[in-house]
Amino acid sequence: MQQLYDLFLKTGLRPFAFMSDTMQLEEKLTRSDLTTLLLLLFRGDLTMSELAQEMGAPLSSMTSIAKRLERKGYIARATSVEDQRVKLVTLTQPGKQRAKESEQMMLTMLGRLQEAFTPEEMEQFTALLLKAAKVFQDGGPVKPRETKVRSIKINIEE
């Protein structure tokens, strides 16, 4: 279960795209906004560059998302003490609350999967999903497993 949870966040898969229950949240926030809040909840404060990398988005797009979230009061951006060029992004209290609501929805969705699958199916599903995510991340197919060619002895009678 934890692997699936991490997979959604680490690979850029957008869990909310699969969930019909998010309609209420999406009236106030986009899926990218929700994912950004979740990343900040789990990873803690991040620089704008780190956040863009985690989201798999250009810095310019991440800046637009951050400005929108800042206007809504969900995040705060501050200049780093170590490097004045770096902007550090932090969740505000309302942002933490919204992120926790989103997390609960995601856990509910994953719980439904666990109920629908046997433990063996869940393990297989997770393995296949991780493999698919790797293919999409690496930009190419995974090398097929080598199959060992076995010689077969055929008796020929004359």
GROMACS .gro file of N, CA and C in nm:
model
  474
    1MET      N    1   0.083  -0.120   0.000
    1MET     CA    2   0.000   0.000   0.000
    1MET      C    3   0.088   0.126   0.000
    2GLN      N    4   0.192   0.125   0.085
    2GLN     CA    5   0.282   0.240   0.092
    2GLN      C    6   0.352   0.262  -0.042
    3GLN      N    7   0.386   0.151  -0.111
    3GLN     CA    8   0.450   0.163  -0.242
    3GLN      C    9   0.360   0.236  -0.341
    4LEU      N   10   0.232   0.203  -0.341
    4LEU     CA   11   0.138   0.270  -0.431
    4LEU      C   12   0.128   0.418  -0.397
    5TYR      N   13   0.121   0.445  -0.269
    5TYR     CA   14   0.110   0.582  -0.221
    5TYR      C   15   0.230   0.663  -0.267
    6ASP      N   16   0.349   0.607  -0.246
    6ASP     CA   17   0.472   0.673  -0.289
    6ASP      C   18   0.477   0.686  -0.441
    7LEU      N   19   0.431   0.583  -0.510
    7LEU     CA   20   0.433   0.584  -0.656
    7LEU      C   21   0.356   0.702  -0.712
    8PHE      N   22   0.240   0.727  -0.656
    8PHE     CA   23   0.159   0.839  -0.704
    8PHE      C   24   0.233   0.971  -0.689
    9LEU      N   25   0.302   0.986  -0.579
    9LEU     CA   26   0.370   1.113  -0.555
    9LEU      C   27   0.503   1.124  -0.627
   10LYS      N   28   0.580   1.016  -0.630
   10LYS     CA   29   0.715   1.022  -0.686
   10LYS      C   30   0.719   1.022  -0.837
   11THR      N   31   0.624   0.959  -0.901
   11THR     CA   32   0.632   0.945  -1.046
   11THR      C   33   0.548   1.045  -1.122
   12GLY      N   34   0.481   1.129  -1.051
   12GLY     CA   35   0.401   1.228  -1.123
   12GLY      C   36   0.266   1.174  -1.164
   13LEU      N   37   0.235   1.050  -1.127
   13LEU     CA   38   0.100   1.000  -1.155
   13LEU      C   39   0.005   1.082  -1.069
   14ARG      N   40  -0.101   1.123  -1.124
   14ARG     CA   41  -0.193   1.208  -1.051
   14ARG      C   42  -0.307   1.123  -0.998
   15PRO      N   43  -0.302   1.091  -0.867
   15PRO     CA   44  -0.403   1.003  -0.810
   15PRO      C   45  -0.544   1.058  -0.821
   16PHE      N   46  -0.558   1.189  -0.819
   16PHE     CA   47  -0.691   1.247  -0.820
   16PHE      C   48  -0.760   1.232  -0.954
   17ALA      N   49  -0.684   1.205  -1.059
   17ALA     CA   50  -0.743   1.184  -1.190
   17ALA      C   51  -0.828   1.058  -1.193
   18PHE      N   52  -0.799   0.964  -1.102
   18PHE     CA   53  -0.872   0.837  -1.098
   18PHE      C   54  -0.995   0.842  -1.007
   19MET      N   55  -1.009   0.949  -0.931
   19MET     CA   56  -1.110   0.951  -0.826
   19MET      C   57  -1.226   1.044  -0.859
   20SER      N   58  -1.346   0.990  -0.855
   20SER     CA   59  -1.462   1.074  -0.880
   20SER      C   60  -1.497   1.157  -0.756
   21ASP      N   61  -1.448   1.116  -0.639
   21ASP     CA   62  -1.478   1.185  -0.514
   21ASP      C   63  -1.411   1.321  -0.503
   22THR      N   64  -1.320   1.351  -0.592
   22THR     CA   65  -1.244   1.476  -0.581
   22THR      C   66  -1.314   1.595  -0.645
   23MET      N   67  -1.429   1.575  -0.703
   23MET     CA   68  -1.500   1.684  -0.771
   23MET      C   69  -1.517   1.804  -0.679
   24GLN      N   70  -1.552   1.779  -0.553
   24GLN     CA   71  -1.572   1.886  -0.456
   24GLN      C   72  -1.443   1.966  -0.436
   25LEU      N   73  -1.332   1.895  -0.419
   25LEU     CA   74  -1.203   1.961  -0.401
   25LEU      C   75  -1.161   2.037  -0.526
   26GLU      N   76  -1.189   1.978  -0.641
   26GLU     CA   77  -1.145   2.037  -0.767
   26GLU      C   78  -1.221   2.163  -0.804
   27GLU      N   79  -1.331   2.190  -0.736
   27GLU     CA   80  -1.401   2.315  -0.758
   27GLU      C   81  -1.318   2.431  -0.704
   28LYS      N   82  -1.233   2.401  -0.605
   28LYS     CA   83  -1.152   2.505  -0.541
   28LYS      C   84  -1.006   2.500  -0.585
   29LEU      N   85  -0.957   2.381  -0.619
   29LEU     CA   86  -0.817   2.362  -0.653
   29LEU      C   87  -0.803   2.270  -0.773
   30THR      N   88  -0.701   2.293  -0.853
   30THR     CA   89  -0.673   2.203  -0.965
   30THR      C   90  -0.602   2.078  -0.912
   31ARG      N   91  -0.593   1.976  -0.997
   31ARG     CA   92  -0.521   1.855  -0.957
   31ARG      C   93  -0.375   1.884  -0.929
   32SER      N   94  -0.316   1.973  -1.007
   32SER     CA   95  -0.176   2.011  -0.982
   32SER      C   96  -0.162   2.082  -0.848
   33ASP      N   97  -0.260   2.163  -0.814
   33ASP     CA   98  -0.259   2.231  -0.683
   33ASP      C   99  -0.263   2.128  -0.571
   34LEU      N  100  -0.355   2.031  -0.583
   34LEU     CA  101  -0.369   1.928  -0.480
   34LEU      C  102  -0.241   1.847  -0.466
   35THR      N  103  -0.182   1.810  -0.579
   35THR     CA  104  -0.059   1.731  -0.576
   35THR      C  105   0.054   1.812  -0.513
   36THR      N  106   0.060   1.940  -0.543
   36THR     CA  107   0.163   2.026  -0.484
   36THR      C  108   0.147   2.031  -0.332
   37LEU      N  109   0.025   2.047  -0.285
   37LEU     CA  110   0.001   2.051  -0.141
   37LEU      C  111   0.043   1.918  -0.075
   38LEU      N  112   0.010   1.807  -0.140
   38LEU     CA  113   0.049   1.676  -0.085
   38LEU      C  114   0.200   1.660  -0.080
   39LEU      N  115   0.267   1.702  -0.186
   39LEU     CA  116   0.414   1.693  -0.186
   39LEU      C  117   0.474   1.772  -0.072
   40LEU      N  118   0.423   1.891  -0.049
   40LEU     CA  119   0.474   1.973   0.061
   40LEU      C  120   0.441   1.911   0.197
   41LEU      N  121   0.326   1.847   0.207
   41LEU     CA  122   0.289   1.781   0.332
   41LEU      C  123   0.388   1.668   0.364
   42PHE      N  124   0.424   1.589   0.262
   42PHE     CA  125   0.510   1.473   0.284
   42PHE      C  126   0.658   1.504   0.284
   43ARG      N  127   0.699   1.599   0.205
   43ARG     CA  128   0.842   1.628   0.191
   43ARG      C  129   0.886   1.745   0.279
   44GLY      N  130   0.790   1.822   0.330
   44GLY     CA  131   0.826   1.940   0.408
   44GLY      C  132   0.855   2.056   0.314
   45ASP      N  133   0.917   2.159   0.369
   45ASP     CA  134   0.949   2.278   0.289
   45ASP      C  135   1.041   2.240   0.174
   46LEU      N  136   1.013   2.295   0.057
   46LEU     CA  137   1.095   2.269  -0.062
   46LEU      C  138   1.125   2.401  -0.131
   47THR      N  139   1.235   2.403  -0.204
   47THR     CA  140   1.263   2.520  -0.287
   47THR      C  141   1.173   2.510  -0.410
   48MET      N  142   1.160   2.620  -0.480
   48MET     CA  143   1.079   2.619  -0.602
   48MET      C  144   1.137   2.520  -0.704
   49SER      N  145   1.269   2.513  -0.715
   49SER     CA  146   1.332   2.420  -0.809
   49SER      C  147   1.305   2.276  -0.770
   50GLU      N  148   1.315   2.245  -0.642
   50GLU     CA  149   1.287   2.108  -0.595
   50GLU      C  150   1.142   2.072  -0.621
   51LEU      N  151   1.053   2.165  -0.595
   51LEU     CA  152   0.910   2.142  -0.617
   51LEU      C  153   0.881   2.117  -0.765
   52ALA      N  154   0.941   2.197  -0.851
   52ALA     CA  155   0.922   2.179  -0.996
   52ALA      C  156   0.974   2.043  -1.039
   53GLN      N  157   1.088   2.002  -0.986
   53GLN     CA  158   1.144   1.872  -1.019
   53GLN      C  159   1.053   1.759  -0.971
   54GLU      N  160   1.005   1.769  -0.850
   54GLU     CA  161   0.915   1.667  -0.794
   54GLU      C  162   0.786   1.657  -0.876
   55MET      N  163   0.738   1.771  -0.922
   55MET     CA  164   0.613   1.774  -0.999
   55MET      C  165   0.636   1.736  -1.145
   56GLY      N  166   0.761   1.737  -1.188
   56GLY     CA  167   0.791   1.708  -1.328
   56GLY      C  168   0.741   1.820  -1.418
   57ALA      N  169   0.751   1.941  -1.368
   57ALA     CA  170   0.700   2.058  -1.441
   57ALA      C  171   0.812   2.160  -1.457
   58PRO      N  172   0.804   2.243  -1.562
   58PRO     CA  173   0.901   2.351  -1.575
   58PRO      C  174   0.885   2.450  -1.459
   59LEU      N  175   0.993   2.517  -1.426
   59LEU     CA  176   0.990   2.613  -1.316
   59LEU      C  177   0.885   2.723  -1.339
   60SER      N  178   0.868   2.763  -1.465
   60SER     CA  179   0.769   2.867  -1.495
   60SER      C  180   0.626   2.821  -1.461
   61SER      N  181   0.596   2.695  -1.490
   61SER     CA  182   0.463   2.640  -1.457
   61SER      C  183   0.447   2.628  -1.306
   62MET      N  184   0.554   2.586  -1.239
   62MET     CA  185   0.549   2.572  -1.094
   62MET      C  186   0.531   2.708  -1.028
   63THR      N  187   0.590   2.810  -1.087
   63THR     CA  188   0.575   2.946  -1.034
   63THR      C  189   0.428   2.989  -1.042
   64SER      N  190   0.362   2.956  -1.152
   64SER     CA  191   0.219   2.990  -1.167
   64SER      C  192   0.135   2.918  -1.062
   65ILE      N  193   0.165   2.790  -1.042
   65ILE     CA  194   0.092   2.711  -0.941
   65ILE      C  195   0.115   2.771  -0.803
   66ALA      N  196   0.241   2.803  -0.773
   66ALA     CA  197   0.275   2.858  -0.641
   66ALA      C  198   0.206   2.992  -0.617
   67LYS      N  199   0.203   3.078  -0.718
   67LYS     CA  200   0.137   3.208  -0.703
   67LYS      C  201  -0.012   3.189  -0.673
   68ARG      N  202  -0.073   3.095  -0.744
   68ARG     CA  203  -0.216   3.068  -0.724
   68ARG      C  204  -0.241   3.017  -0.581
   69LEU      N  205  -0.158   2.924  -0.536
   69LEU     CA  206  -0.174   2.868  -0.401
   69LEU      C  207  -0.145   2.972  -0.294
   70GLU      N  208  -0.050   3.060  -0.322
   70GLU     CA  209  -0.017   3.167  -0.227
   70GLU      C  210  -0.133   3.266  -0.215
   71ARG      N  211  -0.196   3.301  -0.327
   71ARG     CA  212  -0.312   3.391  -0.325
   71ARG      C  213  -0.427   3.332  -0.244
   72LYS      N  214  -0.440   3.200  -0.251
   72LYS     CA  215  -0.548   3.134  -0.177
   72LYS      C  216  -0.513   3.110  -0.031
   73GLY      N  217  -0.388   3.140   0.005
   73GLY     CA  218  -0.346   3.127   0.145
   73GLY      C  219  -0.301   2.987   0.185
   74TYR      N  220  -0.275   2.899   0.088
   74TYR     CA  221  -0.236   2.762   0.119
   74TYR      C  222  -0.086   2.743   0.136
   75ILE      N  223  -0.006   2.832   0.074
   75ILE     CA  224   0.139   2.823   0.089
   75ILE      C  225   0.194   2.963   0.115
   76ALA      N  226   0.318   2.963   0.164
   76ALA     CA  227   0.392   3.088   0.179
   76ALA      C  228   0.527   3.066   0.112
   77ARG      N  229   0.574   3.169   0.042
   77ARG     CA  230   0.707   3.162  -0.020
   77ARG      C  231   0.796   3.266   0.047
   78ALA      N  232   0.916   3.222   0.079
   78ALA     CA  233   1.011   3.313   0.144
   78ALA      C  234   1.149   3.293   0.083
   79THR      N  235   1.230   3.396   0.093
   79THR     CA  236   1.367   3.388   0.044
   79THR      C  237   1.449   3.307   0.142
   80SER      N  238   1.531   3.217   0.090
   80SER     CA  239   1.617   3.133   0.173
   80SER      C  240   1.721   3.218   0.245
   81VAL      N  241   1.750   3.181   0.368
   81VAL     CA  242   1.850   3.251   0.447
   81VAL      C  243   1.989   3.226   0.390
   82GLU      N  244   2.014   3.103   0.341
   82GLU     CA  245   2.145   3.066   0.288
   82GLU      C  246   2.173   3.128   0.151
   83ASP      N  247   2.070   3.138   0.067
   83ASP     CA  248   2.090   3.186  -0.069
   83ASP      C  249   1.971   3.273  -0.109
   84GLN      N  250   1.996   3.401  -0.126
   84GLN     CA  251   1.890   3.498  -0.155
   84GLN      C  252   1.817   3.471  -0.287
   85ARG      N  253   1.880   3.395  -0.376
   85ARG     CA  254   1.818   3.365  -0.506
   85ARG      C  255   1.713   3.254  -0.495
   86VAL      N  256   1.714   3.181  -0.385
   86VAL     CA  257   1.628   3.064  -0.368
   86VAL      C  258   1.502   3.099  -0.292
   87LYS      N  259   1.387   3.055  -0.348
   87LYS     CA  260   1.258   3.073  -0.281
   87LYS      C  261   1.218   2.942  -0.214
   88LEU      N  262   1.188   2.948  -0.087
   88LEU     CA  263   1.146   2.831  -0.011
   88LEU      C  264   0.994   2.832   0.002
   89VAL      N  265   0.931   2.719  -0.027
   89VAL     CA  266   0.785   2.708  -0.024
   89VAL      C  267   0.744   2.628   0.100
   90THR      N  268   0.649   2.683   0.175
   90THR     CA  269   0.602   2.624   0.301
   90THR      C  270   0.450   2.618   0.301
   91LEU      N  271   0.395   2.512   0.357
   91LEU     CA  272   0.250   2.504   0.374
   91LEU      C  273   0.206   2.594   0.489
   92THR      N  274   0.096   2.665   0.471
   92THR     CA  275   0.034   2.740   0.580
   92THR      C  276  -0.060   2.645   0.653
   93GLN      N  277  -0.120   2.689   0.761
   93GLN     CA  278  -0.213   2.604   0.835
   93GLN      C  279  -0.332   2.563   0.748
   94PRO      N  280  -0.397   2.657   0.675
   94PRO     CA  281  -0.506   2.615   0.586
   94PRO      C  282  -0.456   2.518   0.476
   95GLY      N  283  -0.332   2.537   0.431
   95GLY     CA  284  -0.274   2.448   0.331
   95GLY      C  285  -0.255   2.308   0.386
   96LYS      N  286  -0.209   2.298   0.511
   96LYS     CA  287  -0.192   2.167   0.575
   96LYS      C  288  -0.327   2.096   0.589
   97GLN      N  289  -0.428   2.173   0.627
   97GLN     CA  290  -0.562   2.116   0.643
   97GLN      C  291  -0.614   2.062   0.510
   98ARG      N  292  -0.598   2.140   0.404
   98ARG     CA  293  -0.645   2.098   0.270
   98ARG      C  294  -0.565   1.976   0.224
   99ALA      N  295  -0.434   1.976   0.249
   99ALA     CA  296  -0.349   1.863   0.209
   99ALA      C  297  -0.391   1.735   0.284
  100LYS      N  298  -0.424   1.749   0.411
  100LYS     CA  299  -0.466   1.631   0.489
  100LYS      C  300  -0.600   1.577   0.441
  101GLU      N  301  -0.690   1.667   0.398
  101GLU     CA  302  -0.816   1.624   0.339
  101GLU      C  303  -0.789   1.544   0.211
  102SER      N  304  -0.698   1.594   0.131
  102SER     CA  305  -0.661   1.527   0.005
  102SER      C  306  -0.597   1.392   0.033
  103GLU      N  307  -0.510   1.389   0.133
  103GLU     CA  308  -0.444   1.264   0.172
  103GLU      C  309  -0.549   1.160   0.214
  104GLN      N  310  -0.647   1.203   0.290
  104GLN     CA  311  -0.751   1.111   0.335
  104GLN      C  312  -0.829   1.053   0.218
  105MET      N  313  -0.858   1.136   0.118
  105MET     CA  314  -0.926   1.087  -0.002
  105MET      C  315  -0.841   0.985  -0.076
  106MET      N  316  -0.714   1.012  -0.085
  106MET     CA  317  -0.623   0.921  -0.154
  106MET      C  318  -0.613   0.787  -0.079
  107LEU      N  319  -0.605   0.794   0.052
  107LEU     CA  320  -0.600   0.670   0.132
  107LEU      C  321  -0.729   0.590   0.119
  108THR      N  322  -0.842   0.660   0.108
  108THR     CA  323  -0.970   0.593   0.088
  108THR      C  324  -0.971   0.519  -0.045
  109MET      N  325  -0.918   0.585  -0.150
  109MET     CA  326  -0.911   0.522  -0.281
  109MET      C  327  -0.822   0.398  -0.276
  110LEU      N  328  -0.707   0.409  -0.213
  110LEU     CA  329  -0.616   0.295  -0.204
  110LEU      C  330  -0.678   0.184  -0.118
  111GLY      N  331  -0.755   0.223  -0.019
  111GLY     CA  332  -0.826   0.124   0.064
  111GLY      C  333  -0.927   0.045  -0.018
  112ARG      N  334  -0.992   0.112  -0.111
  112ARG     CA  335  -1.087   0.043  -0.201
  112ARG      C  336  -1.015  -0.061  -0.285
  113LEU      N  337  -0.895  -0.026  -0.331
  113LEU     CA  338  -0.816  -0.124  -0.408
  113LEU      C  339  -0.785  -0.245  -0.322
  114GLN      N  340  -0.743  -0.220  -0.200
  114GLN     CA  341  -0.708  -0.330  -0.111
  114GLN      C  342  -0.828  -0.421  -0.085
  115GLU      N  343  -0.946  -0.363  -0.077
  115GLU     CA  344  -1.067  -0.443  -0.056
  115GLU      C  345  -1.103  -0.525  -0.180
  116ALA      N  346  -1.077  -0.468  -0.298
  116ALA     CA  347  -1.115  -0.533  -0.423
  116ALA      C  348  -1.019  -0.645  -0.463
  117PHE      N  349  -0.893  -0.635  -0.424
  117PHE     CA  350  -0.792  -0.732  -0.465
  117PHE      C  351  -0.754  -0.825  -0.351
  118THR      N  352  -0.716  -0.946  -0.388
  118THR     CA  353  -0.657  -1.036  -0.290
  118THR      C  354  -0.515  -0.984  -0.262
  119PRO      N  355  -0.452  -1.028  -0.154
  119PRO     CA  356  -0.314  -0.984  -0.128
  119PRO      C  357  -0.220  -1.015  -0.245
  120GLU      N  358  -0.238  -1.129  -0.309
  120GLU     CA  359  -0.153  -1.166  -0.423
  120GLU      C  360  -0.178  -1.072  -0.541
  121GLU      N  361  -0.306  -1.041  -0.567
  121GLU     CA  362  -0.340  -0.950  -0.676
  121GLU      C  363  -0.286  -0.810  -0.649
  122MET      N  364  -0.294  -0.769  -0.523
  122MET     CA  365  -0.244  -0.637  -0.486
  122MET      C  366  -0.094  -0.628  -0.508
  123GLU      N  367  -0.023  -0.733  -0.474
  123GLU     CA  368   0.121  -0.738  -0.495
  123GLU      C  369   0.154  -0.733  -0.644
  124GLN      N  370   0.079  -0.810  -0.723
  124GLN     CA  371   0.101  -0.812  -0.868
  124GLN      C  372   0.065  -0.676  -0.929
  125PHE      N  373  -0.045  -0.619  -0.888
  125PHE     CA  374  -0.087  -0.488  -0.938
  125PHE      C  375   0.018  -0.382  -0.909
  126THR      N  376   0.069  -0.381  -0.786
  126THR     CA  377   0.172  -0.285  -0.748
  126THR      C  378   0.298  -0.303  -0.831
  127ALA      N  379   0.340  -0.427  -0.849
  127ALA     CA  380   0.460  -0.455  -0.929
  127ALA      C  381   0.442  -0.407  -1.073
  128LEU      N  382   0.325  -0.434  -1.131
  128LEU     CA  383   0.299  -0.391  -1.269
  128LEU      C  384   0.292  -0.240  -1.280
  129LEU      N  385   0.231  -0.177  -1.183
  129LEU     CA  386   0.220  -0.031  -1.185
  129LEU      C  387   0.358   0.034  -1.170
  130LEU      N  388   0.441  -0.021  -1.083
  130LEU     CA  389   0.578   0.030  -1.068
  130LEU      C  390   0.657   0.013  -1.198
  131LYS      N  391   0.638  -0.101  -1.262
  131LYS     CA  392   0.707  -0.127  -1.388
  131LYS      C  393   0.660  -0.030  -1.496
  132ALA      N  394   0.530  -0.006  -1.502
  132ALA     CA  395   0.476   0.088  -1.601
  132ALA      C  396   0.528   0.229  -1.574
  133ALA      N  397   0.532   0.268  -1.449
  133ALA     CA  398   0.582   0.401  -1.415
  133ALA      C  399   0.728   0.416  -1.456
  134LYS      N  400   0.806   0.311  -1.439
  134LYS     CA  401   0.947   0.314  -1.478
  134LYS      C  402   0.959   0.332  -1.630
  135VAL      N  403   0.876   0.263  -1.704
  135VAL     CA  404   0.877   0.276  -1.850
  135VAL      C  405   0.849   0.421  -1.889
  136PHE      N  406   0.747   0.482  -1.827
  136PHE     CA  407   0.711   0.619  -1.861
  136PHE      C  408   0.819   0.717  -1.819
  137GLN      N  409   0.882   0.692  -1.705
  137GLN     CA  410   0.988   0.781  -1.657
  137GLN      C  411   1.112   0.772  -1.745
  138ASP      N  412   1.150   0.652  -1.781
  138ASP     CA  413   1.272   0.631  -1.858
  138ASP      C  414   1.253   0.660  -2.006
  139GLY      N  415   1.128   0.669  -2.050
  139GLY     CA  416   1.101   0.702  -2.188
  139GLY      C  417   1.115   0.587  -2.285
  140GLY      N  418   1.118   0.468  -2.237
  140GLY     CA  419   1.130   0.355  -2.329
  140GLY      C  420   1.084   0.227  -2.264
  141PRO      N  421   1.075   0.123  -2.343
  141PRO     CA  422   1.029  -0.005  -2.289
  141PRO      C  423   1.135  -0.070  -2.201
  142VAL      N  424   1.088  -0.145  -2.107
  142VAL     CA  425   1.176  -0.224  -2.023
  142VAL      C  426   1.221  -0.343  -2.106
  143LYS      N  427   1.347  -0.380  -2.094
  143LYS     CA  428   1.396  -0.494  -2.170
  143LYS      C  429   1.319  -0.620  -2.129
  144PRO      N  430   1.274  -0.696  -2.226
  144PRO     CA  431   1.202  -0.818  -2.191
  144PRO      C  432   1.297  -0.916  -2.123
  145ARG      N  433   1.240  -0.993  -2.035
  145ARG     CA  434   1.321  -1.094  -1.969
  145ARG      C  435   1.373  -1.194  -2.070
  146GLU      N  436   1.496  -1.230  -2.049
  146GLU     CA  437   1.554  -1.330  -2.139
  146GLU      C  438   1.493  -1.465  -2.107
  147THR      N  439   1.453  -1.533  -2.212
  147THR     CA  440   1.402  -1.668  -2.192
  147THR      C  441   1.513  -1.764  -2.231
  148LYS      N  442   1.533  -1.858  -2.146
  148LYS     CA  443   1.640  -1.955  -2.169
  148LYS      C  444   1.593  -2.055  -2.274
  149VAL      N  445   1.674  -2.067  -2.376
  149VAL     CA  446   1.641  -2.161  -2.482
  149VAL      C  447   1.692  -2.298  -2.439
  150ARG      N  448   1.600  -2.391  -2.438
  150ARG     CA  449   1.638  -2.528  -2.400
  150ARG      C  450   1.646  -2.614  -2.523
  151SER      N  451   1.749  -2.691  -2.527
  151SER     CA  452   1.762  -2.787  -2.637
  151SER      C  453   1.670  -2.905  -2.609
  152ILE      N  454   1.607  -2.948  -2.714
  152ILE     CA  455   1.520  -3.064  -2.701
  152ILE      C  456   1.578  -3.177  -2.783
  153LYS      N  457   1.595  -3.290  -2.721
  153LYS     CA  458   1.651  -3.406  -2.789
  153LYS      C  459   1.536  -3.482  -2.856
  154ILE      N  460   1.552  -3.501  -2.986
  154ILE     CA  461   1.448  -3.571  -3.062
  154ILE      C  462   1.507  -3.703  -3.111
  155ASN      N  463   1.442  -3.810  -3.077
  155ASN     CA  464   1.486  -3.941  -3.124
  155ASN      C  465   1.428  -3.967  -3.262
  156ILE      N  466   1.516  -3.997  -3.356
  156ILE     CA  467   1.472  -4.025  -3.492
  156ILE      C  468   1.498  -4.172  -3.519
  157GLU      N  469   1.395  -4.242  -3.556
  157GLU     CA  470   1.409  -4.384  -3.588
  157GLU      C  471   1.419  -4.402  -3.738
  158GLU      N  472   1.510  -4.489  -3.779
  158GLU     CA  473   1.526  -4.514  -3.922
  158GLU      C  474   1.455  -4.637  -3.963
   0.00000   0.00000   0.00000
